[in-house]
mmCIF file of C-alpha atoms and ligand atoms in Angstrom:
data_model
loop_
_atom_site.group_PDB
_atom_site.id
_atom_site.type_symbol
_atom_site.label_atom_id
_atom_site.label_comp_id
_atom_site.label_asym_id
_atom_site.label_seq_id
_atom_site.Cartn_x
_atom_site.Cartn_y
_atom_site.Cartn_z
ATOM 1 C CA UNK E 1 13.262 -6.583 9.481
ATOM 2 C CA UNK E 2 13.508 -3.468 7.427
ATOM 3 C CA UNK E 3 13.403 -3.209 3.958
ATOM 4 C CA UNK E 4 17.277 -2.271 2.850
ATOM 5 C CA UNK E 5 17.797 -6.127 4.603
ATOM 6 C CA UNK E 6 15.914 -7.589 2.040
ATOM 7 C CA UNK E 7 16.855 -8.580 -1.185
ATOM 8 C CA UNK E 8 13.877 -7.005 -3.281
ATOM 9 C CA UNK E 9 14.997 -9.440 -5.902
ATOM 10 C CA UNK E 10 14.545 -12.387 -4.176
ATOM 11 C CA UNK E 11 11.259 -11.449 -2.088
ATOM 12 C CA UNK E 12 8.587 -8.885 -1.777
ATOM 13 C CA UNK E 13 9.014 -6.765 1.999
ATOM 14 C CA UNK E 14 5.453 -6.997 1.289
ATOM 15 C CA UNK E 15 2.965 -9.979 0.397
ATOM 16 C CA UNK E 16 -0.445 -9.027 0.297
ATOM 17 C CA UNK E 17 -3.097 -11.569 -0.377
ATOM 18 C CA UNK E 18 -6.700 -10.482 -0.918
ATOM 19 C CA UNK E 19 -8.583 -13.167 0.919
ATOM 20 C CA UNK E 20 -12.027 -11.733 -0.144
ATOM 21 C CA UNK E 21 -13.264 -9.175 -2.033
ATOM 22 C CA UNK E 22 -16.822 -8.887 0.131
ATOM 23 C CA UNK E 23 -17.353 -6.365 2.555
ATOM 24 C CA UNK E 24 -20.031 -4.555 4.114
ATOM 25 C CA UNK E 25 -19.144 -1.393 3.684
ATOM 26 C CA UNK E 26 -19.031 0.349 0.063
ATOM 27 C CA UNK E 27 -16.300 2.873 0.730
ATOM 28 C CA UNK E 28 -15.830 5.700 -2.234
ATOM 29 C CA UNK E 29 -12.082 4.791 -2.879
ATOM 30 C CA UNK E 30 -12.370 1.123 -2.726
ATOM 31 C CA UNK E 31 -9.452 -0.295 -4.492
ATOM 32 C CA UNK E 32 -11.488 -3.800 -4.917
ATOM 33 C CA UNK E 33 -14.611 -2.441 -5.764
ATOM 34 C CA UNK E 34 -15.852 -4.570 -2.603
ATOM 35 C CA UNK E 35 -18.753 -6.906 -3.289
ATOM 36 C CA UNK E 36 -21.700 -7.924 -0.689
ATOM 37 C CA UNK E 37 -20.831 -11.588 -1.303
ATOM 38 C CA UNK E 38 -17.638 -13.502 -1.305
ATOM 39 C CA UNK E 39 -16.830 -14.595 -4.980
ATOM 40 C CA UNK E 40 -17.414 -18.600 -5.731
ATOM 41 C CA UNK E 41 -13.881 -18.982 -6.975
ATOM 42 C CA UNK E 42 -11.828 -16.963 -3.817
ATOM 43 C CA UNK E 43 -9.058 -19.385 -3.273
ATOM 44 C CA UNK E 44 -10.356 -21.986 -0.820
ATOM 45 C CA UNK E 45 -8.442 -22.867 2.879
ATOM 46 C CA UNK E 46 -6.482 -25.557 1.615
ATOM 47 C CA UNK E 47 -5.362 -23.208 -1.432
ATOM 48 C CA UNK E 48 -4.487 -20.424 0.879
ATOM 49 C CA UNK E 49 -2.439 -22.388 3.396
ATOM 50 C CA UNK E 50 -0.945 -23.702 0.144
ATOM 51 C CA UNK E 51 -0.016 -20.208 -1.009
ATOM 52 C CA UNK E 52 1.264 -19.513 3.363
ATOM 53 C CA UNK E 53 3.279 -22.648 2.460
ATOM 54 C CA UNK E 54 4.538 -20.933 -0.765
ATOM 55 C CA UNK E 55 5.605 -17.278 0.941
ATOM 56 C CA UNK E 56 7.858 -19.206 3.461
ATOM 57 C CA UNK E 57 9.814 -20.119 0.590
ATOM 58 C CA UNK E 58 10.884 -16.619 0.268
ATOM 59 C CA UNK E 59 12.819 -16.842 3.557
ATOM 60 C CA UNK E 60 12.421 -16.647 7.058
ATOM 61 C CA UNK E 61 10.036 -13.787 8.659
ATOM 62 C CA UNK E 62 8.014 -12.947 5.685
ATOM 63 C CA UNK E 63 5.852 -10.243 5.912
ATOM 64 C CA UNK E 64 2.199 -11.244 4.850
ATOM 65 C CA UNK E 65 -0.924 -9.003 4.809
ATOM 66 C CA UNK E 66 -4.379 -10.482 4.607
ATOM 67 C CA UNK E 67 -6.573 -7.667 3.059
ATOM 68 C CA UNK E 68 -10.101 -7.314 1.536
ATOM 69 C CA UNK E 69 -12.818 -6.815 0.936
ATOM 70 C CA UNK E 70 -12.888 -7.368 4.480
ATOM 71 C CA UNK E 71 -11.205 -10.175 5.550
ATOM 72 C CA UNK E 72 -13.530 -11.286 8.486
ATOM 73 C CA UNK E 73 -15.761 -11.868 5.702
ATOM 74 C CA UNK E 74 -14.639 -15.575 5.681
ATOM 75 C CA UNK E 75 -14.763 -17.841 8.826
ATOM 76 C CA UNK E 76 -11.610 -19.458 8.192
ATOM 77 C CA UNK E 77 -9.614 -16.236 8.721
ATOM 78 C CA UNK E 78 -8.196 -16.925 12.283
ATOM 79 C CA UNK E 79 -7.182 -20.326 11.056
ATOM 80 C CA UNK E 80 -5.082 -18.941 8.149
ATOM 81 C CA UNK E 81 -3.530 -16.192 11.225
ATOM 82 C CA UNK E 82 -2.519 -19.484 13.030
ATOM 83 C CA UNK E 83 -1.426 -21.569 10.159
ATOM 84 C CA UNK E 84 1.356 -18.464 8.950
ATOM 85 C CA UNK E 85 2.327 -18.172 12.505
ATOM 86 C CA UNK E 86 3.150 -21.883 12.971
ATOM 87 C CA UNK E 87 4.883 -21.648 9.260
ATOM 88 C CA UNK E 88 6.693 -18.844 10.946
ATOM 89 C CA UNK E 89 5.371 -16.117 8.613
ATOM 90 C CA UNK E 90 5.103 -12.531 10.028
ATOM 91 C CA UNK E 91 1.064 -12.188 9.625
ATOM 92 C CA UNK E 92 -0.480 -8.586 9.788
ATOM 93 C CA UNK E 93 -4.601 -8.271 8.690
ATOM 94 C CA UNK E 94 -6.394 -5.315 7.243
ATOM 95 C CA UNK E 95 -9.839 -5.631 8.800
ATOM 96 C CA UNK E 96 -13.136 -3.517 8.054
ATOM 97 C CA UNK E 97 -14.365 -1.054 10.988
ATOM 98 C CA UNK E 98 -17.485 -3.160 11.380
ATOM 99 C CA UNK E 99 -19.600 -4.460 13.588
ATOM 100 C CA UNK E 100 -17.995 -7.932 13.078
ATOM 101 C CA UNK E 101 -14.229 -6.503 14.952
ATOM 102 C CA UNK E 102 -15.203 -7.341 18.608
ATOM 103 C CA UNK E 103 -13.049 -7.379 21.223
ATOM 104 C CA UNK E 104 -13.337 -10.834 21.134
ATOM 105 C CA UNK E 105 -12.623 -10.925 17.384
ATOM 106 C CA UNK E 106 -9.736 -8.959 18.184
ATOM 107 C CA UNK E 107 -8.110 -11.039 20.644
ATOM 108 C CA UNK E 108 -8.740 -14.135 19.018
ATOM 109 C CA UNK E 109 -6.549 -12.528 16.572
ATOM 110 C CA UNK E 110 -3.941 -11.672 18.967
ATOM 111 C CA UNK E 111 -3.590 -15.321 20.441
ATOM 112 C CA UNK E 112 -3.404 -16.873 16.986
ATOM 113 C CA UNK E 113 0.060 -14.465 16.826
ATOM 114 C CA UNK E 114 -1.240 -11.749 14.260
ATOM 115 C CA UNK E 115 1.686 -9.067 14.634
ATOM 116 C CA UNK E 116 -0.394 -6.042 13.630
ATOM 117 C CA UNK E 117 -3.592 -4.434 12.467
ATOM 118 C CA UNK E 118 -4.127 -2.322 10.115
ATOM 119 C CA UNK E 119 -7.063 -0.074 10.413
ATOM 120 C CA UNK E 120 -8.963 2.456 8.299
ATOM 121 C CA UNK E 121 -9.563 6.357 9.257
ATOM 122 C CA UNK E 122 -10.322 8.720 6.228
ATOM 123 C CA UNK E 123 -11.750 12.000 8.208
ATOM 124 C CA UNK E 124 -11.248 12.992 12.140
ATOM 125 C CA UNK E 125 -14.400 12.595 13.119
ATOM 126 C CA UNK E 126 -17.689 10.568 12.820
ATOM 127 C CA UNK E 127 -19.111 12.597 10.198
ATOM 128 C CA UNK E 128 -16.336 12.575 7.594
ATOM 129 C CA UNK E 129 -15.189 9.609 8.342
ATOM 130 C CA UNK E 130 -18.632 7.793 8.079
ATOM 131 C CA UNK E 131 -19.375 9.987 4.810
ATOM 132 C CA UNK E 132 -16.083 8.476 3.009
ATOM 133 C CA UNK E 133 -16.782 5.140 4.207
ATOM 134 C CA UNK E 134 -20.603 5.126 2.910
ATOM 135 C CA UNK E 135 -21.821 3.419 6.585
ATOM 136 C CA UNK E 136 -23.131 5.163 9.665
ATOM 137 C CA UNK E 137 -21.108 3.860 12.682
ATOM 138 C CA UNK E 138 -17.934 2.808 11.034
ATOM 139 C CA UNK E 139 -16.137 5.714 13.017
ATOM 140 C CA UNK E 140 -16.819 4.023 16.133
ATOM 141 C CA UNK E 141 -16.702 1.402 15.423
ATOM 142 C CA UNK E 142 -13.382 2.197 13.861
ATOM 143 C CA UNK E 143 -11.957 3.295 17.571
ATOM 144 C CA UNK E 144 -13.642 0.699 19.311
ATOM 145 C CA UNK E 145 -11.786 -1.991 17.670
ATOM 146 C CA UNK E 146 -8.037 0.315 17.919
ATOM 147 C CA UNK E 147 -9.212 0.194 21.753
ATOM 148 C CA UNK E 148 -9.258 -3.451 21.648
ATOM 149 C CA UNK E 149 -6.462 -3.885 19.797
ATOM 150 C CA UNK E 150 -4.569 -1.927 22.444
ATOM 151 C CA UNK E 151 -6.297 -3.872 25.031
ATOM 152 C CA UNK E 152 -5.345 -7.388 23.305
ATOM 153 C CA UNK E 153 -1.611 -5.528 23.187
ATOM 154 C CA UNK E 154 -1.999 -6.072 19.164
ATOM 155 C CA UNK E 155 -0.157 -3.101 17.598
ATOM 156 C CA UNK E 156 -2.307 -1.009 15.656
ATOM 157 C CA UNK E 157 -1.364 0.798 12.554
ATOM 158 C CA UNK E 158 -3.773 3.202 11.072
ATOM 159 C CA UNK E 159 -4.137 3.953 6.961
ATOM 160 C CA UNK E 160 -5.312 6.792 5.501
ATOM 161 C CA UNK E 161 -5.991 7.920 1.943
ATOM 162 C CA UNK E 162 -5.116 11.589 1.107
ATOM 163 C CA UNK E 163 -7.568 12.871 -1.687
ATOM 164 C CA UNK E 164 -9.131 16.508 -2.561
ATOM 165 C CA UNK E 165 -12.304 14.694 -0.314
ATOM 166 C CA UNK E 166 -10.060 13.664 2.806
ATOM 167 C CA UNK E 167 -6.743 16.643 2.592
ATOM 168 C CA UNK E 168 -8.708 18.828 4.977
ATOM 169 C CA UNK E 169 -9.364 16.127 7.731
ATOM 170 C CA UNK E 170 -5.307 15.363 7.602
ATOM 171 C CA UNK E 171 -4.299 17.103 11.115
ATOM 172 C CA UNK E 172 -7.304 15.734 12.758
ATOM 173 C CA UNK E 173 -6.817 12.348 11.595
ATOM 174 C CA UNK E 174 -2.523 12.581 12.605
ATOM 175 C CA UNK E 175 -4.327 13.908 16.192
ATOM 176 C CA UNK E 176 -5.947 10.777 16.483
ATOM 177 C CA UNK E 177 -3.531 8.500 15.325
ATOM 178 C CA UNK E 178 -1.129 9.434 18.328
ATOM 179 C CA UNK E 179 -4.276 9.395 20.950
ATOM 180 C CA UNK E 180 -5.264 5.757 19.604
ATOM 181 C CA UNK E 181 -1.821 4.508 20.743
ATOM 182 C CA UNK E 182 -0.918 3.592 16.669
ATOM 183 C CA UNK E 183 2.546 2.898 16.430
ATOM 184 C CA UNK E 184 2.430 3.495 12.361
ATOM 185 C CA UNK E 185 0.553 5.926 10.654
ATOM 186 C CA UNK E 186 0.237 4.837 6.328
ATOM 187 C CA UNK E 187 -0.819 7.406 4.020
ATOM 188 C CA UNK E 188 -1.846 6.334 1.320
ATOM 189 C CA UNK E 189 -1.809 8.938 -2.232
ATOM 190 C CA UNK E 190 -5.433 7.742 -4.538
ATOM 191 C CA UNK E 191 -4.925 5.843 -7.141
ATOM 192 C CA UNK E 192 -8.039 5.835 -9.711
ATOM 193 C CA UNK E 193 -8.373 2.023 -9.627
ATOM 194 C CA UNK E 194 -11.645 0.563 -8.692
ATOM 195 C CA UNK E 195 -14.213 2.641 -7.069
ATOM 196 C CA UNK E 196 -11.456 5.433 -6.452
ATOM 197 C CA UNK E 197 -12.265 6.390 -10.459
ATOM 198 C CA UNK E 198 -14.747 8.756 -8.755
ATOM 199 C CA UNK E 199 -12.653 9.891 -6.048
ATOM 200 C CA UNK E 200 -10.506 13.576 -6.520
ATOM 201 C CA UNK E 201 -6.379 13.237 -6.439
ATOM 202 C CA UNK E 202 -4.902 16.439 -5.107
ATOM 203 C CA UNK E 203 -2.383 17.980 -7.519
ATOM 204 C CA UNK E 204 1.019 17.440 -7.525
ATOM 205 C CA UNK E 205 2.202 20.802 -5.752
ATOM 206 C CA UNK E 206 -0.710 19.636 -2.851
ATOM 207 C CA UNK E 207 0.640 17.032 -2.591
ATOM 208 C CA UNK E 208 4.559 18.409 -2.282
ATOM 209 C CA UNK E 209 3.436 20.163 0.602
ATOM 210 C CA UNK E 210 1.436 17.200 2.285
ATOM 211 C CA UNK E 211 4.369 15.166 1.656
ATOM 212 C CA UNK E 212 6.283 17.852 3.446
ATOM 213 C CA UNK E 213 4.132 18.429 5.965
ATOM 214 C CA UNK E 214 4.114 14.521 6.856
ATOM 215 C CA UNK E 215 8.047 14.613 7.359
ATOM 216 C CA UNK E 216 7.235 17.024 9.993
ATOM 217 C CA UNK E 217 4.753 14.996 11.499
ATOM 218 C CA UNK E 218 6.829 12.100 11.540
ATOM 219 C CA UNK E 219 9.727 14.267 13.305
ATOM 220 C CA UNK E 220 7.833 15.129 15.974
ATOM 221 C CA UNK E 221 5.235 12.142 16.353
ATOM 222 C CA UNK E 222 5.503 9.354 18.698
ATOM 223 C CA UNK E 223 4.609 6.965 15.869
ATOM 224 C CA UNK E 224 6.025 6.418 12.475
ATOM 225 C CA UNK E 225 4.972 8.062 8.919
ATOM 226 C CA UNK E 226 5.478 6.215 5.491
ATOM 227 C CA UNK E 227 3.502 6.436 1.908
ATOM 228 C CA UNK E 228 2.294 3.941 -0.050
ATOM 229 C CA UNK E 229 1.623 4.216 -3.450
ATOM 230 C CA UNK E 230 3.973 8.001 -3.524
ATOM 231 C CA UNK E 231 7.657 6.901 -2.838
ATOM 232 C CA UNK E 232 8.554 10.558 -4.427
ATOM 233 C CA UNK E 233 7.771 11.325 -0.009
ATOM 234 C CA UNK E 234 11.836 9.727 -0.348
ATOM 235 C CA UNK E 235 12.365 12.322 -2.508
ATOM 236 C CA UNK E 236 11.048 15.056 -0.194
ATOM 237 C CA UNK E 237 13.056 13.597 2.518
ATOM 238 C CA UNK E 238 16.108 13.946 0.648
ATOM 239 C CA UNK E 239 15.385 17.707 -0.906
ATOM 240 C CA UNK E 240 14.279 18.569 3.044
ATOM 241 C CA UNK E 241 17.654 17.432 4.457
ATOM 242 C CA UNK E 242 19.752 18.955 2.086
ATOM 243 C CA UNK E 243 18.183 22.224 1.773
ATOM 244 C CA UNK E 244 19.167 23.006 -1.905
ATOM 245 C CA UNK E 245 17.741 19.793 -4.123
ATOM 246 C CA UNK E 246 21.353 18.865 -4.402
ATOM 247 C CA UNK E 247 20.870 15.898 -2.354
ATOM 248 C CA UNK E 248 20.099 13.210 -5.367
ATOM 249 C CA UNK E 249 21.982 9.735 -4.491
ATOM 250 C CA UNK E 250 23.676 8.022 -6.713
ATOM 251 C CA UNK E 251 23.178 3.759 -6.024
ATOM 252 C CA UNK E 252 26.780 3.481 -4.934
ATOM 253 C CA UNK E 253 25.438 5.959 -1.835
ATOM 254 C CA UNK E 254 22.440 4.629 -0.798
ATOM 255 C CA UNK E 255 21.988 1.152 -2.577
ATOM 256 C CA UNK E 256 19.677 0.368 -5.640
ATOM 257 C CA UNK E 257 16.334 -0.270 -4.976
ATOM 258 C CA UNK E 258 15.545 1.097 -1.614
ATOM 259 C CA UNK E 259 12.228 2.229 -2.312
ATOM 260 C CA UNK E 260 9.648 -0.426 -1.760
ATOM 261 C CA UNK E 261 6.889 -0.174 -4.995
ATOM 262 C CA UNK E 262 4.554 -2.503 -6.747
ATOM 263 C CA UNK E 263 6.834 -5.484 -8.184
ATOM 264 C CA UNK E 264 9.742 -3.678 -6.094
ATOM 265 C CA UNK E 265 9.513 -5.950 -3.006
ATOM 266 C CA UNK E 266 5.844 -5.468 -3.030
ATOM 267 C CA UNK E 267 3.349 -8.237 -4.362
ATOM 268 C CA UNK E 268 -0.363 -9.072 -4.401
ATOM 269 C CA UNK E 269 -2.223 -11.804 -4.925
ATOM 270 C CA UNK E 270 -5.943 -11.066 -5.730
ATOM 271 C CA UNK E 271 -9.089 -13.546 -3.981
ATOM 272 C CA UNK E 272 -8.705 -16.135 -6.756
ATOM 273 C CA UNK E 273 -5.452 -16.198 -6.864
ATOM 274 C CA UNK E 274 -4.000 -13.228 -9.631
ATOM 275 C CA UNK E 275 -0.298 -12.292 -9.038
ATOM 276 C CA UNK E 276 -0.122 -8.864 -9.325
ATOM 277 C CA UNK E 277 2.622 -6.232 -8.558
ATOM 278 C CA UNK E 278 0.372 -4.135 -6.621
ATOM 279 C CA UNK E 279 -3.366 -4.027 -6.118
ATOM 280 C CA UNK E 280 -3.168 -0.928 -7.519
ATOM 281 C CA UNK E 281 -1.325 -2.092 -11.289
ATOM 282 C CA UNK E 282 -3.986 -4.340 -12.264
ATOM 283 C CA UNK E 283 -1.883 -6.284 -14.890
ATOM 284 C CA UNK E 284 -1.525 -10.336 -13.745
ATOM 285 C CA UNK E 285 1.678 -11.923 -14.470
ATOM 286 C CA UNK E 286 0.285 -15.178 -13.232
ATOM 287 C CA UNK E 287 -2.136 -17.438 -11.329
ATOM 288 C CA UNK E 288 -1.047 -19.347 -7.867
ATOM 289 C CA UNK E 289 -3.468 -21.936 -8.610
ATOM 290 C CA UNK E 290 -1.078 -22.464 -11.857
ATOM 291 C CA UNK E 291 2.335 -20.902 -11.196
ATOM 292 C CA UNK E 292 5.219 -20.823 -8.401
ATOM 293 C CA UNK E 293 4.720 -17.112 -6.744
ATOM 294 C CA UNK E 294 8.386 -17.438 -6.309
ATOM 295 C CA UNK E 295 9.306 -18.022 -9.765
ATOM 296 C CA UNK E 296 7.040 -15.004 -10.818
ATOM 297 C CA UNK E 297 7.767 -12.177 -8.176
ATOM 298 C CA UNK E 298 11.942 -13.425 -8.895
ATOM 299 C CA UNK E 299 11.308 -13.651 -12.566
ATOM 300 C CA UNK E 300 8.389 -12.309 -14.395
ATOM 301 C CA UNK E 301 8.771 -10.018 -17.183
ATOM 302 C CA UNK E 302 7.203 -7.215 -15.456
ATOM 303 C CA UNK E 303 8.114 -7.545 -12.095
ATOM 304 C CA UNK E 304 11.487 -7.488 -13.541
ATOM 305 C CA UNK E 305 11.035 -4.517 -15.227
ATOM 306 C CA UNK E 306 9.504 -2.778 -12.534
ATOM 307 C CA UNK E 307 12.393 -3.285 -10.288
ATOM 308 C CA UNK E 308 15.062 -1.590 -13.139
ATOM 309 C CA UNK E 309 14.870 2.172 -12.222
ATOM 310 C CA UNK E 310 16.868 2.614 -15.590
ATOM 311 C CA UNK E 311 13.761 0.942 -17.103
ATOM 312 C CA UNK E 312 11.697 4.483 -16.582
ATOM 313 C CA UNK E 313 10.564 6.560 -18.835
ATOM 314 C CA UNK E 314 9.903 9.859 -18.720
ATOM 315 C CA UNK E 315 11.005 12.247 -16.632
ATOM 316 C CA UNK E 316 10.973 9.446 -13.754
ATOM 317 C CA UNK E 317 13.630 7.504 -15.940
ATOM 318 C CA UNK E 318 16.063 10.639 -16.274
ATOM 319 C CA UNK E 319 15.614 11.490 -12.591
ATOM 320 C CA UNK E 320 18.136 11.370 -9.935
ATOM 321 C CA UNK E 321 16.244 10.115 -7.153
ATOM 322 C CA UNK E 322 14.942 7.038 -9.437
ATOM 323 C CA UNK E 323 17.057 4.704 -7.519
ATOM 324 C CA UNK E 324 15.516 5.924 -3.989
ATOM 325 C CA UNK E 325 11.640 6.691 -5.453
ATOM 326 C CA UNK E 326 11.445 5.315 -9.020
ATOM 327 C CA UNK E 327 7.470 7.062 -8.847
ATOM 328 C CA UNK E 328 3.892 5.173 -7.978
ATOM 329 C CA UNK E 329 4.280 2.670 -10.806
ATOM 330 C CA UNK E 330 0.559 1.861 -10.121
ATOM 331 C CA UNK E 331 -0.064 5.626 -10.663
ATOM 332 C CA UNK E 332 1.738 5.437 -14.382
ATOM 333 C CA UNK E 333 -0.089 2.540 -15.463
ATOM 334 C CA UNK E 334 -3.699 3.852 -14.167
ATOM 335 C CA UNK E 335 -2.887 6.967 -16.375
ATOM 336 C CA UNK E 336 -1.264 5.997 -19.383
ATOM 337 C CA UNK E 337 -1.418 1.665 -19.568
ATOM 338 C CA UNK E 338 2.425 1.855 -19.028
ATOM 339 C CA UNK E 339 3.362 0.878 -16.084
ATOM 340 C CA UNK E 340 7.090 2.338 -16.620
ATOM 341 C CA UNK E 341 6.071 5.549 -17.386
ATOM 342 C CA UNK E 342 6.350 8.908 -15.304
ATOM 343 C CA UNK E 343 4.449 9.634 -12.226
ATOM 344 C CA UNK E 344 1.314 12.408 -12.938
ATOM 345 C CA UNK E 345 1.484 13.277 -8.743
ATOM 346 C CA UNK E 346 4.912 14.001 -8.594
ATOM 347 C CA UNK E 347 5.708 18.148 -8.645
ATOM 348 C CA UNK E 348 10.271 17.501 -9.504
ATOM 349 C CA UNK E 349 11.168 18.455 -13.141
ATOM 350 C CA UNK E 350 15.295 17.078 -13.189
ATOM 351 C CA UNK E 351 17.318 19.945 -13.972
ATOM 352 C CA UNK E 352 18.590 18.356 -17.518
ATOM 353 C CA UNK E 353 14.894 17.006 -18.166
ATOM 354 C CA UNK E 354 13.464 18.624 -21.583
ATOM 355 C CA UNK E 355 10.753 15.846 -22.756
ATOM 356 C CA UNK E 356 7.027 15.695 -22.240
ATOM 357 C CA UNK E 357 5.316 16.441 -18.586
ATOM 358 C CA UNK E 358 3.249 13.739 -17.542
ATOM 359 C CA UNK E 359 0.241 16.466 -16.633
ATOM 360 C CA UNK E 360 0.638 18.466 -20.530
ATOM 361 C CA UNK E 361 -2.248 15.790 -21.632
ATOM 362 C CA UNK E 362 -5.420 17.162 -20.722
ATOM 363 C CA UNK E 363 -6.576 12.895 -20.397
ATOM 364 C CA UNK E 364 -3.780 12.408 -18.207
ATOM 365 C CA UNK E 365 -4.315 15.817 -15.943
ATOM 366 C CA UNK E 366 -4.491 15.338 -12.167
ATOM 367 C CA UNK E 367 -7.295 17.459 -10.888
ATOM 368 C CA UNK E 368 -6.658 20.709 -8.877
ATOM 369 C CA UNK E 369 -6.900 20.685 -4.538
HETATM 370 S S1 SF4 F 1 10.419 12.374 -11.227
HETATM 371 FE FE1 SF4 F 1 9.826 10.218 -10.805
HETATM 372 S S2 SF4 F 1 11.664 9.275 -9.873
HETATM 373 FE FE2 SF4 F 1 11.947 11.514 -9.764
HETATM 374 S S3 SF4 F 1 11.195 12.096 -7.731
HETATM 375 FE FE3 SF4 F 1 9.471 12.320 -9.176
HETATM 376 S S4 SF4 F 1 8.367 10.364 -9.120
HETATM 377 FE FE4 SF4 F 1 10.409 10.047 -8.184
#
């Protein structure tokens, strides 16, 4: 199913539930701020086949991600893989490279009907990789697991997170992706949530030309390419095809809404149960254990909002391309506690545009590359 077949009104392309927040590892951008232990109030089995039994109601095939923490944290995990299959719910799991992803792990996963993994590389090779991550071994254990993946005939998707630490390692980590076999490659622009406050984002012109440089990679690469958290990469797209920047949709062209953001058929629901639009736009507007997910991604005040691209402000709300990028909402609220407000990464001025930059705050300044 792709995402311009969904009605981002009606249901996230993307449910994400945080089944834990413990993990092993202490990685330097970790959105969660992973703990050692699971929390005593995570939402129990029962409550999270409950909440599986909720997501179907947003139609058939929906896309759910069970993230961390590290989600093999909890024993119950290959249960709740079975129980979304059977509730025919397209499940997909973000594990941990860690000692606890065995082959056997793996293809326990695979016969329970998970559809895809999703795993972590942050450098090209053992030393960066395992330097980012804060744990000796997680790089191979990191390519052990792919290996099993592709073994088990699980397909493997790969996430990275581009940051003034990790820009450097980005050609060695794209050579990798293709020799593991990944069939999608996520790169994912820092947000300065959680333990990514201490992390470096590049500035916005690096991050023009990574964004640039990705569209070539994705031309010529035998897997696919997209952002998260830095839709403006629609944006580059756009500019790149059309040679002069003249390429700006208007809705009628290419249909509201096709970018998928936080709110914007994206949701999140934290380990005890927060709704938010994003892990990354820490702002609840409610609590499974209390409200109808449906009822709040369809509509909550905020989620509303963040699917109105005429709702922007800034220089993101007079921009052309608002209807195809719209800007990292998580981004705006991280800097400025407005979630509507421009993007700081994002390099475009519109022509007409004559208010405040985003980056003219010193507070609000996006460190150099
Ligand atoms: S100004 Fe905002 S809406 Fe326009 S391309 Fe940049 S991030 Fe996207």
């Amino acid at each position: 199913m792709r995402p311009s077949a969904v009605d981002l009104d009606e249901r996230p392309f993307v449910l994400v539930w945080e089944v834990t927040q413990a993990c092993e590892l202490a990685c330097e951008h970790c959105r969660a701020d992973a703990q050692e232990r699971r929390h005593p109030d995570e939402l129990t089995t029962a409550e999270g086949k409950a909440l599986l039994d909720e997501a179907r109601e947003f139609g058939d095939g929906q896309l759910v991600v069970l993230s961390g923490g590290d989600p093999l944290a909890r024993d119950d995990v290959v249960d709740l893989v079975t129980y979304g299959t059977e509730q025919g719910l397209r499940m997909t799991l973000t594990p941990s490279g860690t000692g606890s992803l065995t082959p056997p792990a793996i293809e326990a996963f695979a016969d329970a009907g998970l559809r895809r993994m999703a795993l972590s590389l942050d450098g090209g090779s053992a030393g960066s990789h395992d330097a980012f991550r804060g744990e000796s071994g997680s790089f191979e254990q990191t390519v052990a697991a792919a290996e099993a993946a592709h073994d088990a005939g699980l397909p493997l998707q790969i996430n990275t997170t581009v940051c003034a630490e990790t820009v450097d390692e980005l050609p060695a980590i794209r050579d990798l992706v293709a020799d593991l076999g990944a069939v999608l490659w996520s790169v994912f622009f820092l947000v300065p949530v959680g333990r990514g406050r201490v992390l470096d984002p590049v500035s916005p012109e690096k991050a023009e030309r990574v964004m640039e440089w990705l569209h070539e990679v994705s031309d010529a690469a035998p897997f696919g390419v997209k952002t998260t958290e830095a839709p403006h990469y629609r944006r580059v797209g756009l500019e790149r095809a059309d040679g002069d920047g003249t390429a700006a949709p208007d809705r009628d062209a290419i249909g509201r809404r096709a970018g998928i953001r936080a709110g914007n058929g994206f949701a999140f629901v934290s380990h005890v149960g927060e709704v938010y639009p994003s892990g990354f736009l820490p702002a609840a507007a409610g609590d499974v254990r209390e409200d109808s997910l449906v009822d709040v991604y369809r509509h909550d005040e905020l989620f509303q909002s963040l699917r109105n691209p005429d709702a922007l402000g800034g220089k993101c709300g007079s921009c052309p391309f608002r209807f195809v990028c719209g800007g990292s909402r998580s981004r705006a609220y991280a800097h400025t506690g407005d979630p509507l407000a421009s993007d700081p990464l994002c390099a475009y001025v519109p022509e007409e545009y004559d208010g405040p930059l985003p980056w003219d705050s010193p507070s609000d300044a996006v460190s150099a590359d």
